[in-house]
């Protein structure tokens, strides 16, 4: 089954939020989902309500070549999770160097995950290019680039359009072709946000697969250790459902066995841009 990576040249844009919600929404639809955290911040586990004291993970011990299966944790959302695990700053550097020298440390286990024909692997990543992301780049089927609707994010769009945002090599440009974009934290009352959305829509065409409203409910849900899965949980929840749907459509995922979590109708302030 496919490998989906949530990535961004920028930090704090919503990669972890979108990874967790899309993973949980696809699990709710009946897919078997494994969420893999490549970010040393080890924050994806918090989205799934795991206790902060739980420091175990997979990437944190990557140089020890430990098997990945024992590190998988079940979550209440039905997603199986491979947390990054807690690391000190020196280990972050050592792991990055090890992955730079030997990408197979990570590519090998990820290939094993993808060998399961029913498993959908969804990756959360730190901002910018990293050795961990480079290691799995050839395996990624869909790269969801998360951006904000601001000037700094808008400045990244030409590089995404030209498939050069990951670099100029053939591998990077091939991976760049598999990139789609979601604008997050859209303030629908802000003229700048609307201008960026319009510009992104024109430049990216169908590669702009969604936009998610800025909604306090997102941060509140994280504080309450829950995910916003019901479209009626508010505008961001509705948008997140639409993003999960767009990911499934883009990947032409075969229909899952279950019918739970099918999208119900609802309001959307973003309908006029054709994201719903
Ligand atoms: N649509 C939204 N509306 C309101 N707040 C949001 C929305 N999306 C994300 N946030 C909040 O923005 C903050 C950053 O989100 P998140 O941690 O998902 O970003 P990130 O790209 O993973 O960050 P990092 O680069 O540090 O990994 C969090 O506090 C999150 O709750
Ligand atoms: Mg993050």
XYZ file of N, CA and C and ligand atoms in Angstrom:
860
model
N 0.852 -1.205 0.000
C 0.000 0.000 0.000
C 0.884 1.250 0.000
N 0.318 2.381 -0.269
C 1.142 3.566 -0.503
C 1.771 4.167 0.753
N 2.767 4.993 0.459
C 3.439 5.790 1.490
C 3.109 7.260 1.243
N 2.534 7.877 2.248
C 2.158 9.287 2.160
C 3.021 10.050 3.163
N 3.647 11.135 2.727
C 4.478 11.910 3.657
C 3.948 13.337 3.752
N 3.776 13.808 4.987
C 3.427 15.214 5.207
C 4.725 15.963 5.451
N 4.985 16.922 4.603
C 6.276 17.613 4.613
C 6.040 19.111 4.452
N 7.102 19.881 4.702
C 7.026 21.311 4.421
C 8.417 21.918 4.503
N 8.681 22.899 3.652
C 9.923 23.635 3.854
C 9.862 24.460 5.136
N 8.665 24.626 5.694
C 8.484 25.524 6.839
C 8.024 24.752 8.083
N 8.348 25.335 9.242
C 7.955 24.706 10.504
C 6.680 25.329 11.064
N 6.013 24.590 11.906
C 4.844 25.105 12.615
C 3.630 25.338 11.736
N 3.578 24.676 10.575
C 2.496 24.947 9.618
C 1.313 23.988 9.757
N 1.527 22.871 10.501
C 0.428 21.923 10.688
C 0.702 20.529 10.157
N 1.954 20.199 9.891
C 2.278 18.856 9.372
C 1.794 17.766 10.331
N 2.125 17.930 11.609
C 1.781 16.892 12.582
C 0.264 16.810 12.761
N -0.379 17.950 12.802
C -1.840 17.985 12.935
C -2.490 17.256 11.756
N -2.027 17.564 10.552
C -2.640 16.933 9.371
C -2.308 15.450 9.284
N -1.072 15.090 9.631
C -0.692 13.666 9.605
C -1.639 12.864 10.494
N -1.803 13.336 11.737
C -2.617 12.590 12.705
C -4.070 12.503 12.243
N -4.610 13.627 11.772
C -6.024 13.627 11.393
C -6.283 12.800 10.139
N -5.416 12.941 9.140
C -5.624 12.153 7.918
C -5.459 10.667 8.225
N -4.458 10.332 9.062
C -4.262 8.921 9.445
C -5.516 8.399 10.144
N -6.017 9.148 11.108
C -7.179 8.686 11.878
C -8.432 8.620 10.999
N -8.585 9.590 10.097
C -9.780 9.595 9.243
C -9.749 8.425 8.257
N -8.566 8.098 7.754
C -8.478 6.951 6.838
C -8.676 5.646 7.618
N -8.177 5.596 8.848
C -8.411 4.405 9.682
C -9.903 4.253 9.959
N -10.557 5.385 10.182
C -11.999 5.377 10.454
C -12.797 4.867 9.243
N -12.246 5.098 8.068
C -12.923 4.608 6.849
C -12.683 3.128 6.613
N -11.826 2.534 7.415
C -11.625 1.090 7.293
C -10.251 0.676 6.805
N -9.371 1.659 6.483
C -8.020 1.303 6.057
C -7.173 0.946 7.274
N -6.204 0.051 7.073
C -5.209 -0.212 8.123
C -4.093 0.814 7.952
N -3.871 1.600 8.986
C -2.954 2.736 8.861
C -1.837 2.644 9.894
N -0.622 2.862 9.414
C 0.540 2.961 10.306
C 1.090 4.379 10.169
N 1.149 5.107 11.278
C 1.706 6.465 11.258
C 3.127 6.414 11.800
N 4.045 6.990 11.033
C 5.474 6.925 11.365
C 5.991 8.336 11.599
N 6.561 8.566 12.778
C 7.053 9.901 13.108
C 8.556 9.968 12.879
N 8.967 10.838 11.929
C 10.397 11.027 11.651
C 10.950 12.240 12.387
N 10.124 12.917 13.166
C 10.532 14.203 13.749
C 11.033 14.013 15.182
N 12.285 14.417 15.447
C 12.822 14.276 16.813
C 12.005 15.012 17.876
N 11.121 15.918 17.477
C 10.239 16.531 18.489
C 9.320 15.493 19.133
N 9.146 14.363 18.457
C 8.355 13.251 19.009
C 6.935 13.691 19.378
N 6.349 14.532 18.524
C 5.059 15.144 18.873
C 3.850 14.398 18.323
N 4.060 13.508 17.357
C 2.899 12.847 16.749
C 2.140 12.022 17.788
N 2.892 11.420 18.723
C 2.236 10.584 19.758
C 1.259 11.417 20.590
N 1.562 12.718 20.769
C 0.677 13.550 21.595
C -0.679 13.723 20.921
N -0.669 13.793 19.576
C -1.930 13.906 18.832
C -2.829 12.697 19.082
N -2.181 11.560 19.355
C -2.958 10.341 19.590
C -3.171 10.078 21.072
N -2.901 11.085 21.902
C -3.214 10.988 23.323
C -2.270 10.107 24.120
N -1.083 9.815 23.563
C -0.160 8.984 24.333
C 0.449 9.793 25.476
N 0.701 9.163 26.618
C 1.244 9.887 27.760
C 2.623 10.475 27.460
N 2.855 11.673 27.948
C 4.115 12.364 27.667
C 5.311 11.606 28.252
N 5.037 10.801 29.294
C 6.131 10.040 29.934
C 6.578 8.859 29.065
N 5.749 8.478 28.100
C 6.068 7.323 27.267
C 7.112 7.732 26.224
N 8.343 7.343 26.447
C 9.440 7.864 25.628
C 9.921 6.885 24.556
N 9.276 5.738 24.470
C 9.739 4.718 23.520
C 9.457 5.140 22.084
N 10.216 4.582 21.152
C 9.982 4.913 19.755
C 10.887 4.129 18.835
N 10.831 4.495 17.556
C 11.586 3.748 16.544
C 12.824 4.522 16.069
N 12.604 5.734 15.549
C 13.728 6.483 14.980
C 14.812 6.790 16.010
N 14.408 6.947 17.265
C 15.383 7.317 18.295
C 16.505 6.279 18.387
N 16.190 5.024 18.073
C 17.210 3.984 18.193
C 17.638 3.431 16.845
N 17.499 4.225 15.794
C 17.694 3.711 14.432
C 19.106 3.139 14.222
N 20.100 3.688 14.909
C 21.473 3.209 14.681
C 21.685 1.816 15.275
N 20.788 1.414 16.186
C 20.927 0.082 16.793
C 20.260 -1.009 15.957
N 19.648 -0.597 14.863
C 19.025 -1.551 13.918
C 18.022 -2.472 14.608
N 17.281 -1.921 15.563
C 16.282 -2.737 16.247
C 15.087 -2.953 15.320
N 14.368 -4.074 15.452
C 13.198 -4.277 14.591
C 12.111 -3.243 14.899
N 11.344 -2.862 13.847
C 10.355 -1.800 14.031
C 9.048 -2.308 14.642
N 8.726 -3.576 14.398
C 7.399 -4.055 14.825
C 7.171 -3.933 16.330
N 8.156 -4.281 17.180
C 7.905 -4.155 18.622
C 7.693 -2.709 19.081
N 8.100 -1.746 18.257
C 7.941 -0.340 18.653
C 6.564 0.216 18.291
N 5.748 -0.578 17.587
C 4.426 -0.089 17.160
C 3.478 -0.031 18.362
N 2.803 1.109 18.516
C 1.822 1.268 19.596
C 0.425 1.381 19.002
N -0.542 0.739 19.638
C -1.932 0.908 19.204
C -2.476 2.213 19.790
N -3.334 2.876 19.029
C -3.933 4.116 19.539
C -5.457 3.990 19.543
N -6.084 4.862 20.331
C -7.545 4.829 20.437
C -8.206 5.141 19.097
N -7.493 5.870 18.227
C -8.063 6.246 16.925
C -8.019 5.102 15.924
N -7.446 3.966 16.327
C -7.369 2.827 15.417
C -6.150 2.862 14.519
N -5.321 3.902 14.696
C -4.078 4.013 13.915
C -2.977 3.315 14.691
N -2.145 2.551 13.980
C -0.962 2.027 14.644
C 0.158 3.041 14.477
N 0.868 3.270 15.569
C 1.794 4.406 15.606
C 3.207 3.943 15.903
N 4.138 4.460 15.094
C 5.567 4.295 15.394
C 6.081 5.655 15.839
N 6.066 5.914 17.153
C 6.551 7.227 17.607
C 8.039 7.368 17.300
N 8.508 8.606 17.243
C 9.941 8.808 17.043
C 10.718 8.312 18.254
N 10.194 8.597 19.439
C 10.913 8.303 20.673
C 11.704 9.525 21.125
N 11.920 9.608 22.416
C 12.622 10.767 22.979
C 14.114 10.659 22.681
N 14.704 11.790 22.281
C 16.145 11.814 21.990
C 16.776 13.080 22.550
N 18.064 12.982 22.928
C 18.788 14.201 23.321
C 19.414 14.804 22.056
N 19.823 16.069 22.133
C 20.309 16.757 20.923
C 21.487 16.056 20.251
N 22.373 15.464 21.038
C 23.523 14.790 20.436
C 23.065 13.583 19.610
N 22.087 12.852 20.144
C 21.567 11.687 19.404
C 20.899 12.127 18.100
N 20.225 13.284 18.134
C 19.604 13.787 16.891
C 20.679 13.934 15.815
N 21.811 14.524 16.188
C 22.901 14.723 15.219
C 23.499 13.387 14.772
N 23.698 12.493 15.740
C 24.289 11.185 15.398
C 23.366 10.399 14.466
N 22.058 10.433 14.759
C 21.102 9.711 13.906
C 21.074 10.303 12.500
N 21.104 11.645 12.417
C 21.082 12.292 11.103
C 22.316 11.892 10.305
N 23.461 11.873 10.963
C 24.699 11.499 10.273
C 24.651 10.033 9.820
N 24.138 9.168 10.718
C 24.053 7.741 10.381
C 23.130 7.536 9.178
N 21.993 8.249 9.153
C 21.043 8.093 8.044
C 21.600 8.683 6.753
N 22.398 9.731 6.886
C 23.024 10.319 5.699
C 23.992 9.311 5.075
N 24.748 8.634 5.951
C 25.741 7.672 5.443
C 25.092 6.360 4.990
N 24.024 5.965 5.673
C 23.399 4.667 5.371
C 21.868 4.803 5.364
N 21.312 5.318 4.261
C 19.857 5.509 4.187
C 19.065 4.225 4.395
N 19.709 3.077 4.126
C 19.011 1.782 4.278
C 18.572 1.524 5.716
N 19.235 2.177 6.681
C 18.822 2.023 8.085
C 17.324 2.276 8.224
N 16.831 3.255 7.463
C 15.404 3.579 7.507
C 14.658 3.022 6.296
N 15.280 3.114 5.125
C 14.580 2.660 3.905
C 14.232 1.178 3.994
N 15.124 0.398 4.598
C 14.875 -1.051 4.720
C 13.607 -1.334 5.509
N 13.514 -0.843 6.766
C 12.284 -1.060 7.532
C 11.035 -0.492 6.840
N 11.154 0.663 6.195
C 9.963 1.238 5.548
C 9.528 0.356 4.378
N 10.484 -0.212 3.659
C 10.117 -1.154 2.590
C 9.371 -2.358 3.164
N 9.802 -2.808 4.343
C 9.094 -3.925 4.989
C 7.647 -3.522 5.310
N 7.477 -2.304 5.821
C 6.114 -1.829 6.131
C 5.268 -1.810 4.867
N 5.856 -1.320 3.766
C 5.098 -1.177 2.515
C 4.832 -2.518 1.843
N 5.575 -3.541 2.267
C 5.356 -4.865 1.670
C 4.016 -5.446 2.108
N 3.456 -4.923 3.189
C 2.127 -5.361 3.631
C 1.094 -4.724 2.702
N 0.411 -5.530 1.882
C -0.454 -4.945 0.852
C -1.646 -4.175 1.410
N -1.957 -4.364 2.686
C -3.123 -3.678 3.235
C -2.763 -2.516 4.145
N -1.478 -2.259 4.282
C -1.065 -1.227 5.235
C -0.770 0.083 4.520
N -1.409 1.137 4.993
C -1.182 2.486 4.472
C -0.216 3.157 5.441
N 0.936 3.609 4.945
C 1.937 4.208 5.839
C 1.908 5.730 5.661
N 1.733 6.441 6.769
C 1.633 7.902 6.731
C 2.732 8.482 7.621
N 3.544 9.354 7.027
C 4.752 9.837 7.697
C 4.619 11.305 8.080
N 5.014 11.602 9.316
C 5.157 12.994 9.750
C 6.646 13.319 9.752
N 6.976 14.528 9.302
C 8.394 14.857 9.171
C 8.699 16.211 9.796
N 9.969 16.430 10.157
C 10.358 17.759 10.610
C 10.417 18.722 9.431
N 10.462 20.036 9.701
C 10.513 20.974 8.571
C 11.805 20.836 7.769
N 11.696 21.132 6.482
C 12.877 21.185 5.622
C 13.412 19.825 5.260
N 14.513 19.823 4.500
C 15.112 18.546 4.101
C 15.846 17.907 5.276
N 15.754 16.593 5.398
C 16.467 15.877 6.464
C 16.984 14.560 5.877
N 18.024 13.997 6.457
C 18.504 12.693 5.983
C 17.425 11.624 6.079
N 16.571 11.687 7.108
C 15.513 10.672 7.242
C 14.552 10.749 6.053
N 14.152 11.973 5.710
C 13.231 12.138 4.581
C 13.912 11.723 3.283
N 15.183 12.116 3.123
C 15.907 11.739 1.899
C 15.976 10.223 1.766
N 16.116 9.527 2.908
C 16.253 8.063 2.872
C 15.020 7.400 2.274
N 13.846 7.985 2.529
C 12.621 7.322 2.047
C 12.029 8.005 0.812
N 12.698 9.056 0.335
C 12.162 9.815 -0.807
C 11.763 8.939 -2.002
N 12.592 7.957 -2.387
C 12.201 7.153 -3.562
C 10.968 6.301 -3.308
N 10.599 6.118 -2.043
C 9.478 5.233 -1.719
C 8.157 5.983 -1.587
N 8.224 7.307 -1.573
C 7.022 8.100 -1.286
C 6.105 8.153 -2.510
N 4.838 7.804 -2.306
C 3.845 7.871 -3.389
C 3.183 9.236 -3.475
N 2.955 9.836 -2.330
C 2.295 11.144 -2.317
C 2.918 11.986 -1.215
N 3.397 13.161 -1.625
C 3.981 14.067 -0.671
C 3.029 15.241 -0.487
N 2.507 15.386 0.700
C 1.564 16.476 0.948
C 2.338 17.621 1.587
N 2.538 18.684 0.812
C 3.287 19.835 1.309
C 2.304 20.760 2.022
N 2.556 21.003 3.294
C 1.660 21.862 4.075
C 2.263 23.264 4.121
N 1.451 24.244 3.744
C 1.890 25.639 3.766
C 0.834 26.491 4.442
N 1.223 27.680 4.856
C 0.250 28.642 5.368
C -0.161 29.571 4.229
N -1.252 30.285 4.449
C -1.685 31.244 3.421
C -1.071 32.601 3.730
N 0.268 32.647 3.716
C 0.952 33.917 3.963
C 2.029 34.141 2.893
N 2.700 35.284 2.984
C 3.653 35.638 1.925
C 4.830 34.671 1.892
N 5.321 34.269 3.070
C 6.490 33.382 3.102
C 6.165 32.042 2.453
N 4.964 31.534 2.710
C 4.575 30.270 2.079
C 4.353 30.463 0.582
N 3.709 31.583 0.225
C 3.447 31.841 -1.200
C 4.762 31.854 -1.983
N 5.824 32.329 -1.326
C 7.119 32.403 -2.000
C 7.671 31.012 -2.330
N 7.170 29.974 -1.651
C 7.654 28.608 -1.903
C 6.953 27.972 -3.104
N 5.825 28.542 -3.512
C 4.985 27.848 -4.497
C 5.666 27.675 -5.865
N 6.388 28.694 -6.380
C 7.035 28.467 -7.687
C 7.973 27.272 -7.689
N 8.693 27.061 -6.582
C 9.613 25.907 -6.517
C 8.830 24.602 -6.507
N 7.641 24.629 -5.910
C 6.821 23.404 -5.901
C 6.275 23.148 -7.311
N 5.834 24.219 -7.965
C 5.300 24.077 -9.329
C 6.354 23.495 -10.261
N 7.600 23.920 -10.093
C 8.661 23.447 -11.001
C 9.315 22.151 -10.522
N 8.762 21.543 -9.467
C 9.277 20.271 -8.921
C 10.724 20.379 -8.441
N 11.124 21.603 -8.074
C 12.529 21.767 -7.678
C 12.700 22.020 -6.189
N 11.612 21.952 -5.437
C 11.725 22.404 -4.045
C 12.519 21.424 -3.191
N 12.694 20.189 -3.685
C 13.500 19.219 -2.924
C 14.945 19.199 -3.408
N 15.268 20.015 -4.396
C 16.616 20.032 -4.948
C 16.559 19.806 -6.443
N 17.746 19.787 -7.066
C 17.781 19.743 -8.534
C 18.112 18.385 -9.114
N 18.479 17.430 -8.257
C 18.817 16.097 -8.781
C 17.596 15.406 -9.370
N 17.846 14.318 -10.132
C 16.729 13.621 -10.773
C 15.778 13.008 -9.734
N 16.386 12.436 -8.667
C 15.573 11.826 -7.618
C 14.677 12.884 -6.961
N 15.281 14.030 -6.667
C 14.522 15.095 -6.014
C 13.407 15.599 -6.918
N 13.700 15.748 -8.219
C 12.647 16.289 -9.081
C 11.555 15.250 -9.336
N 11.925 13.955 -9.364
C 10.887 12.914 -9.493
C 9.986 12.922 -8.261
N 10.596 13.036 -7.081
C 9.801 13.095 -5.850
C 8.952 14.361 -5.850
N 9.531 15.451 -6.351
C 8.796 16.713 -6.415
C 7.533 16.599 -7.253
N 7.565 15.757 -8.277
C 6.374 15.570 -9.126
C 5.228 14.931 -8.359
N 5.569 14.233 -7.282
C 4.528 13.556 -6.501
C 4.008 14.439 -5.373
N 4.312 15.735 -5.429
C 3.911 16.639 -4.355
C 2.587 17.321 -4.659
N 1.733 17.368 -3.650
C 0.508 18.170 -3.699
C 0.553 19.118 -2.495
N -0.327 20.087 -2.486
C -0.242 21.136 -1.462
C -1.566 21.274 -0.709
N -1.445 21.503 0.595
C -2.601 21.900 1.413
C -2.234 23.213 2.107
N -3.113 24.190 2.021
C -2.925 25.432 2.782
C -3.633 25.262 4.118
N -2.927 25.524 5.205
C -3.508 25.328 6.532
C -3.635 26.679 7.244
N -4.472 26.653 8.266
C -4.693 27.827 9.122
C -5.174 29.026 8.296
N -6.076 28.742 7.363
C -6.658 29.798 6.525
C -7.582 30.681 7.347
N -7.333 31.974 7.322
C -8.253 32.926 7.938
C -9.106 33.516 6.819
N -10.357 33.077 6.780
C -11.207 33.455 5.644
C -11.598 34.930 5.645
N -11.314 35.613 6.763
C -11.612 37.052 6.790
C -10.399 37.886 6.400
N -9.279 37.237 6.141
C -8.053 37.989 5.851
C -7.839 38.084 4.339
N -7.847 39.304 3.789
C -7.656 39.443 2.333
C -6.365 38.798 1.849
N -5.299 38.870 2.673
C -4.028 38.266 2.249
C -4.174 36.761 2.072
N -4.857 36.132 3.041
C -5.037 34.673 2.960
C -5.823 34.298 1.703
N -6.848 35.078 1.412
C -7.658 34.791 0.219
C -6.819 34.992 -1.050
N -5.984 36.046 -1.043
C -5.136 36.295 -2.219
C -4.152 35.150 -2.417
N -3.569 34.641 -1.322
C -2.621 33.521 -1.436
C -3.353 32.277 -1.931
N -4.557 32.055 -1.412
C -5.325 30.880 -1.850
C -5.632 30.963 -3.347
N -6.053 32.142 -3.786
C -6.353 32.310 -5.219
C -5.099 32.099 -6.068
N -3.984 32.700 -5.616
C -2.726 32.572 -6.367
C -2.260 31.124 -6.402
N -2.357 30.440 -5.252
C -1.920 29.040 -5.187
C -2.796 28.178 -6.075
N -4.086 28.461 -6.060
C -5.022 27.686 -6.868
C -4.682 27.830 -8.360
N -4.364 29.058 -8.758
C -4.037 29.303 -10.169
C -2.715 28.625 -10.551
N -1.712 28.758 -9.656
C -0.383 28.225 -9.993
C -0.346 26.701 -9.937
N -1.055 26.129 -8.977
C -0.930 24.686 -8.735
C -2.026 23.860 -9.400
N -3.140 24.501 -9.717
C -4.251 23.748 -10.316
C -4.659 22.605 -9.406
N -4.840 21.392 -9.978
C -5.311 20.260 -9.157
C -4.305 19.791 -8.118
N -3.079 20.317 -8.191
C -2.112 19.919 -7.151
C -2.389 20.622 -5.831
N -3.239 21.622 -5.822
C -3.707 22.173 -4.552
C -4.912 21.332 -4.145
N -4.700 20.439 -3.187
C -5.771 19.467 -2.905
C -6.654 19.876 -1.740
N -6.325 20.970 -1.066
C -7.197 21.347 0.033
C -6.731 22.577 0.773
N -7.616 23.066 1.601
C -7.303 24.191 2.480
C -8.060 23.963 3.780
N -7.398 24.286 4.882
C -7.990 24.036 6.198
C -8.092 25.365 6.946
N -9.283 25.644 7.443
C -9.516 26.893 8.171
C -8.687 26.962 9.448
N -8.339 28.184 9.837
C -7.809 28.362 11.188
C -8.986 28.242 12.154
N -8.812 27.423 13.158
C -9.929 27.105 14.034
C -9.356 26.748 15.411
N -9.749 27.503 16.414
C -9.254 27.257 17.771
C -9.520 25.823 18.229
N -10.540 25.215 17.647
C -10.895 23.845 18.050
C -9.729 22.878 17.824
N -8.825 23.206 16.869
C -7.687 22.312 16.587
C -6.759 22.254 17.796
N -6.367 23.426 18.294
C -5.455 23.470 19.445
C -6.152 22.939 20.699
N -7.443 23.231 20.824
C -8.192 22.752 21.999
C -8.274 21.222 22.003
N -8.489 20.642 20.823
C -8.585 19.185 20.741
C -7.262 18.540 21.156
N -6.147 19.150 20.733
C -4.836 18.601 21.112
C -4.665 18.661 22.628
N -5.065 19.798 23.212
C -4.951 19.935 24.672
C -5.831 18.911 25.392
N -6.951 18.566 24.776
C -7.877 17.580 25.372
C -7.539 16.143 24.977
N -6.439 15.954 24.263
C -6.006 14.617 23.806
C -7.067 13.931 22.961
N -7.655 14.686 22.023
C -8.596 14.044 21.106
C -8.364 14.616 19.712
N -8.927 13.932 18.726
C -8.803 14.385 17.340
C -10.161 14.897 16.876
N -10.127 15.803 15.912
C -11.380 16.363 15.370
C -11.783 15.543 14.152
N -12.525 14.496 14.382
C -12.825 13.586 13.274
C -14.216 13.779 12.683
N -15.137 14.239 13.491
C -16.507 14.422 13.009
C -16.601 15.754 12.265
N -17.045 15.736 11.010
C -17.142 17.007 10.269
C -17.952 18.053 11.010
N -18.822 17.604 11.889
C -19.634 18.574 12.632
C -18.892 19.161 13.822
N -17.633 18.756 14.021
C -16.824 19.366 15.079
C -16.417 20.793 14.731
N -16.752 21.279 13.540
C -16.442 22.664 13.185
C -15.762 22.770 11.834
N -15.423 24.003 11.442
C -14.899 24.214 10.085
C -13.597 23.474 9.805
N -12.668 23.441 10.777
C -11.402 22.736 10.504
C -11.651 21.240 10.364
N -12.538 20.709 11.195
C -12.846 19.275 11.118
C -13.419 18.933 9.746
N -14.301 19.806 9.271
C -14.876 19.599 7.934
C -13.785 19.610 6.871
N -12.864 20.564 7.010
C -11.773 20.670 6.025
C -10.828 19.472 6.104
N -10.553 19.025 7.320
C -9.647 17.878 7.490
C -10.251 16.626 6.864
N -11.553 16.460 6.996
C -12.239 15.348 6.322
C -12.064 15.449 4.811
N -12.166 16.683 4.308
C -12.022 16.876 2.858
C -10.598 16.564 2.404
N -9.612 16.901 3.236
C -8.216 16.604 2.881
C -8.006 15.085 2.844
N -8.545 14.388 3.852
C -8.406 12.919 3.868
C -9.044 12.315 2.622
N -10.202 12.833 2.261
C -10.891 12.357 1.047
C -10.025 12.624 -0.192
N -9.445 13.833 -0.253
C -8.629 14.201 -1.416
C -7.393 13.313 -1.524
N -6.806 12.971 -0.377
C -5.640 12.073 -0.377
C -6.039 10.704 -0.925
N -7.193 10.206 -0.447
C -7.659 8.885 -0.906
C -7.922 8.903 -2.411
N -8.522 9.993 -2.895
C -8.836 10.098 -4.326
C -7.546 10.186 -5.137
N -6.630 11.027 -4.663
C -5.374 11.242 -5.387
C -4.588 9.933 -5.539
N -4.646 9.114 -4.487
C -3.916 7.846 -4.506
C -4.729 6.717 -5.140
N -5.954 7.034 -5.506
C -6.868 6.016 -6.034
C -6.889 4.800 -5.113
N -7.038 5.050 -3.812
C -7.068 3.942 -2.859
C -8.253 3.048 -3.167
N -8.034 1.748 -3.154
C -9.187 0.866 -3.321
C -10.122 1.031 -2.135
N -11.427 0.830 -2.331
C -12.338 1.040 -1.218
C -12.014 0.101 -0.059
N -12.025 0.607 1.175
C -11.769 -0.260 2.312
C -12.972 -1.145 2.578
N -12.779 -2.172 3.419
C -13.897 -3.048 3.747
C -15.008 -2.315 4.466
N -14.658 -1.492 5.475
C -15.669 -0.864 6.325
C -16.280 0.365 5.692
N -17.398 0.804 6.243
C -18.052 2.027 5.756
C -18.130 3.071 6.854
N -17.514 2.773 8.019
C -17.571 3.750 9.109
C -16.873 5.032 8.669
N -17.342 6.157 9.187
C -16.641 7.401 8.969
C -16.848 8.004 7.595
N -17.786 7.476 6.810
C -18.047 8.096 5.513
C -18.459 9.543 5.749
N -17.995 10.392 4.851
C -18.251 11.809 5.034
C -19.727 12.108 4.913
N -20.231 12.829 5.881
C -21.610 13.301 5.765
C -21.569 14.698 5.165
N -22.722 15.168 4.716
C -22.787 16.518 4.181
C -22.548 17.527 5.285
N -22.247 18.751 4.957
C -22.024 19.746 5.990
C -21.707 21.074 5.349
N -21.514 22.079 6.173
C -21.227 23.387 5.606
C -19.756 23.475 5.280
N -19.419 24.373 4.407
C -18.015 24.659 4.195
C -17.837 26.036 3.612
N -17.030 26.826 4.296
C -16.734 28.149 3.779
C -15.829 28.081 2.562
N -15.215 26.926 2.315
C -14.249 26.815 1.225
C -14.842 26.174 -0.026
N -16.142 25.911 -0.006
C -16.756 25.207 -1.125
C -16.515 25.929 -2.450
N -16.550 27.253 -2.403
C -16.478 27.982 -3.668
C -15.132 27.805 -4.372
N -14.103 27.340 -3.630
C -12.831 27.079 -4.300
C -12.755 25.659 -4.835
N -13.837 24.930 -4.656
C -13.889 23.601 -5.255
C -13.158 22.532 -4.483
N -12.897 22.765 -3.183
C -12.198 21.745 -2.405
C -13.148 20.724 -1.820
N -14.430 20.925 -1.961
C -15.374 19.991 -1.345
C -16.167 19.282 -2.407
N -6.103 24.688 11.192
C -5.595 25.083 12.362
N -6.229 26.011 13.118
C -5.700 26.412 14.288
N -4.566 25.948 14.822
C -3.893 25.020 14.112
C -4.371 24.524 12.856
N -3.484 23.613 12.401
C -2.523 23.519 13.335
N -2.747 24.360 14.354
C -1.916 24.564 15.541
O -0.665 25.090 15.071
C 0.410 24.592 15.846
C 1.430 23.943 14.920
O 0.839 22.778 14.353
P 1.709 21.469 14.106
O 2.475 21.100 15.324
O 0.809 20.464 13.501
O 2.728 22.038 13.006
P 4.033 21.336 12.428
O 4.183 21.798 11.019
O 3.971 19.877 12.664
O 5.173 21.971 13.341
P 6.710 21.530 13.398
O 7.368 22.131 12.176
O 7.211 22.126 14.671
O 6.745 20.033 13.388
C -0.211 23.641 16.876
O -0.391 24.344 18.077
C -1.551 23.261 16.244
O -2.517 22.911 17.236
Mg 5.347 18.625 13.588
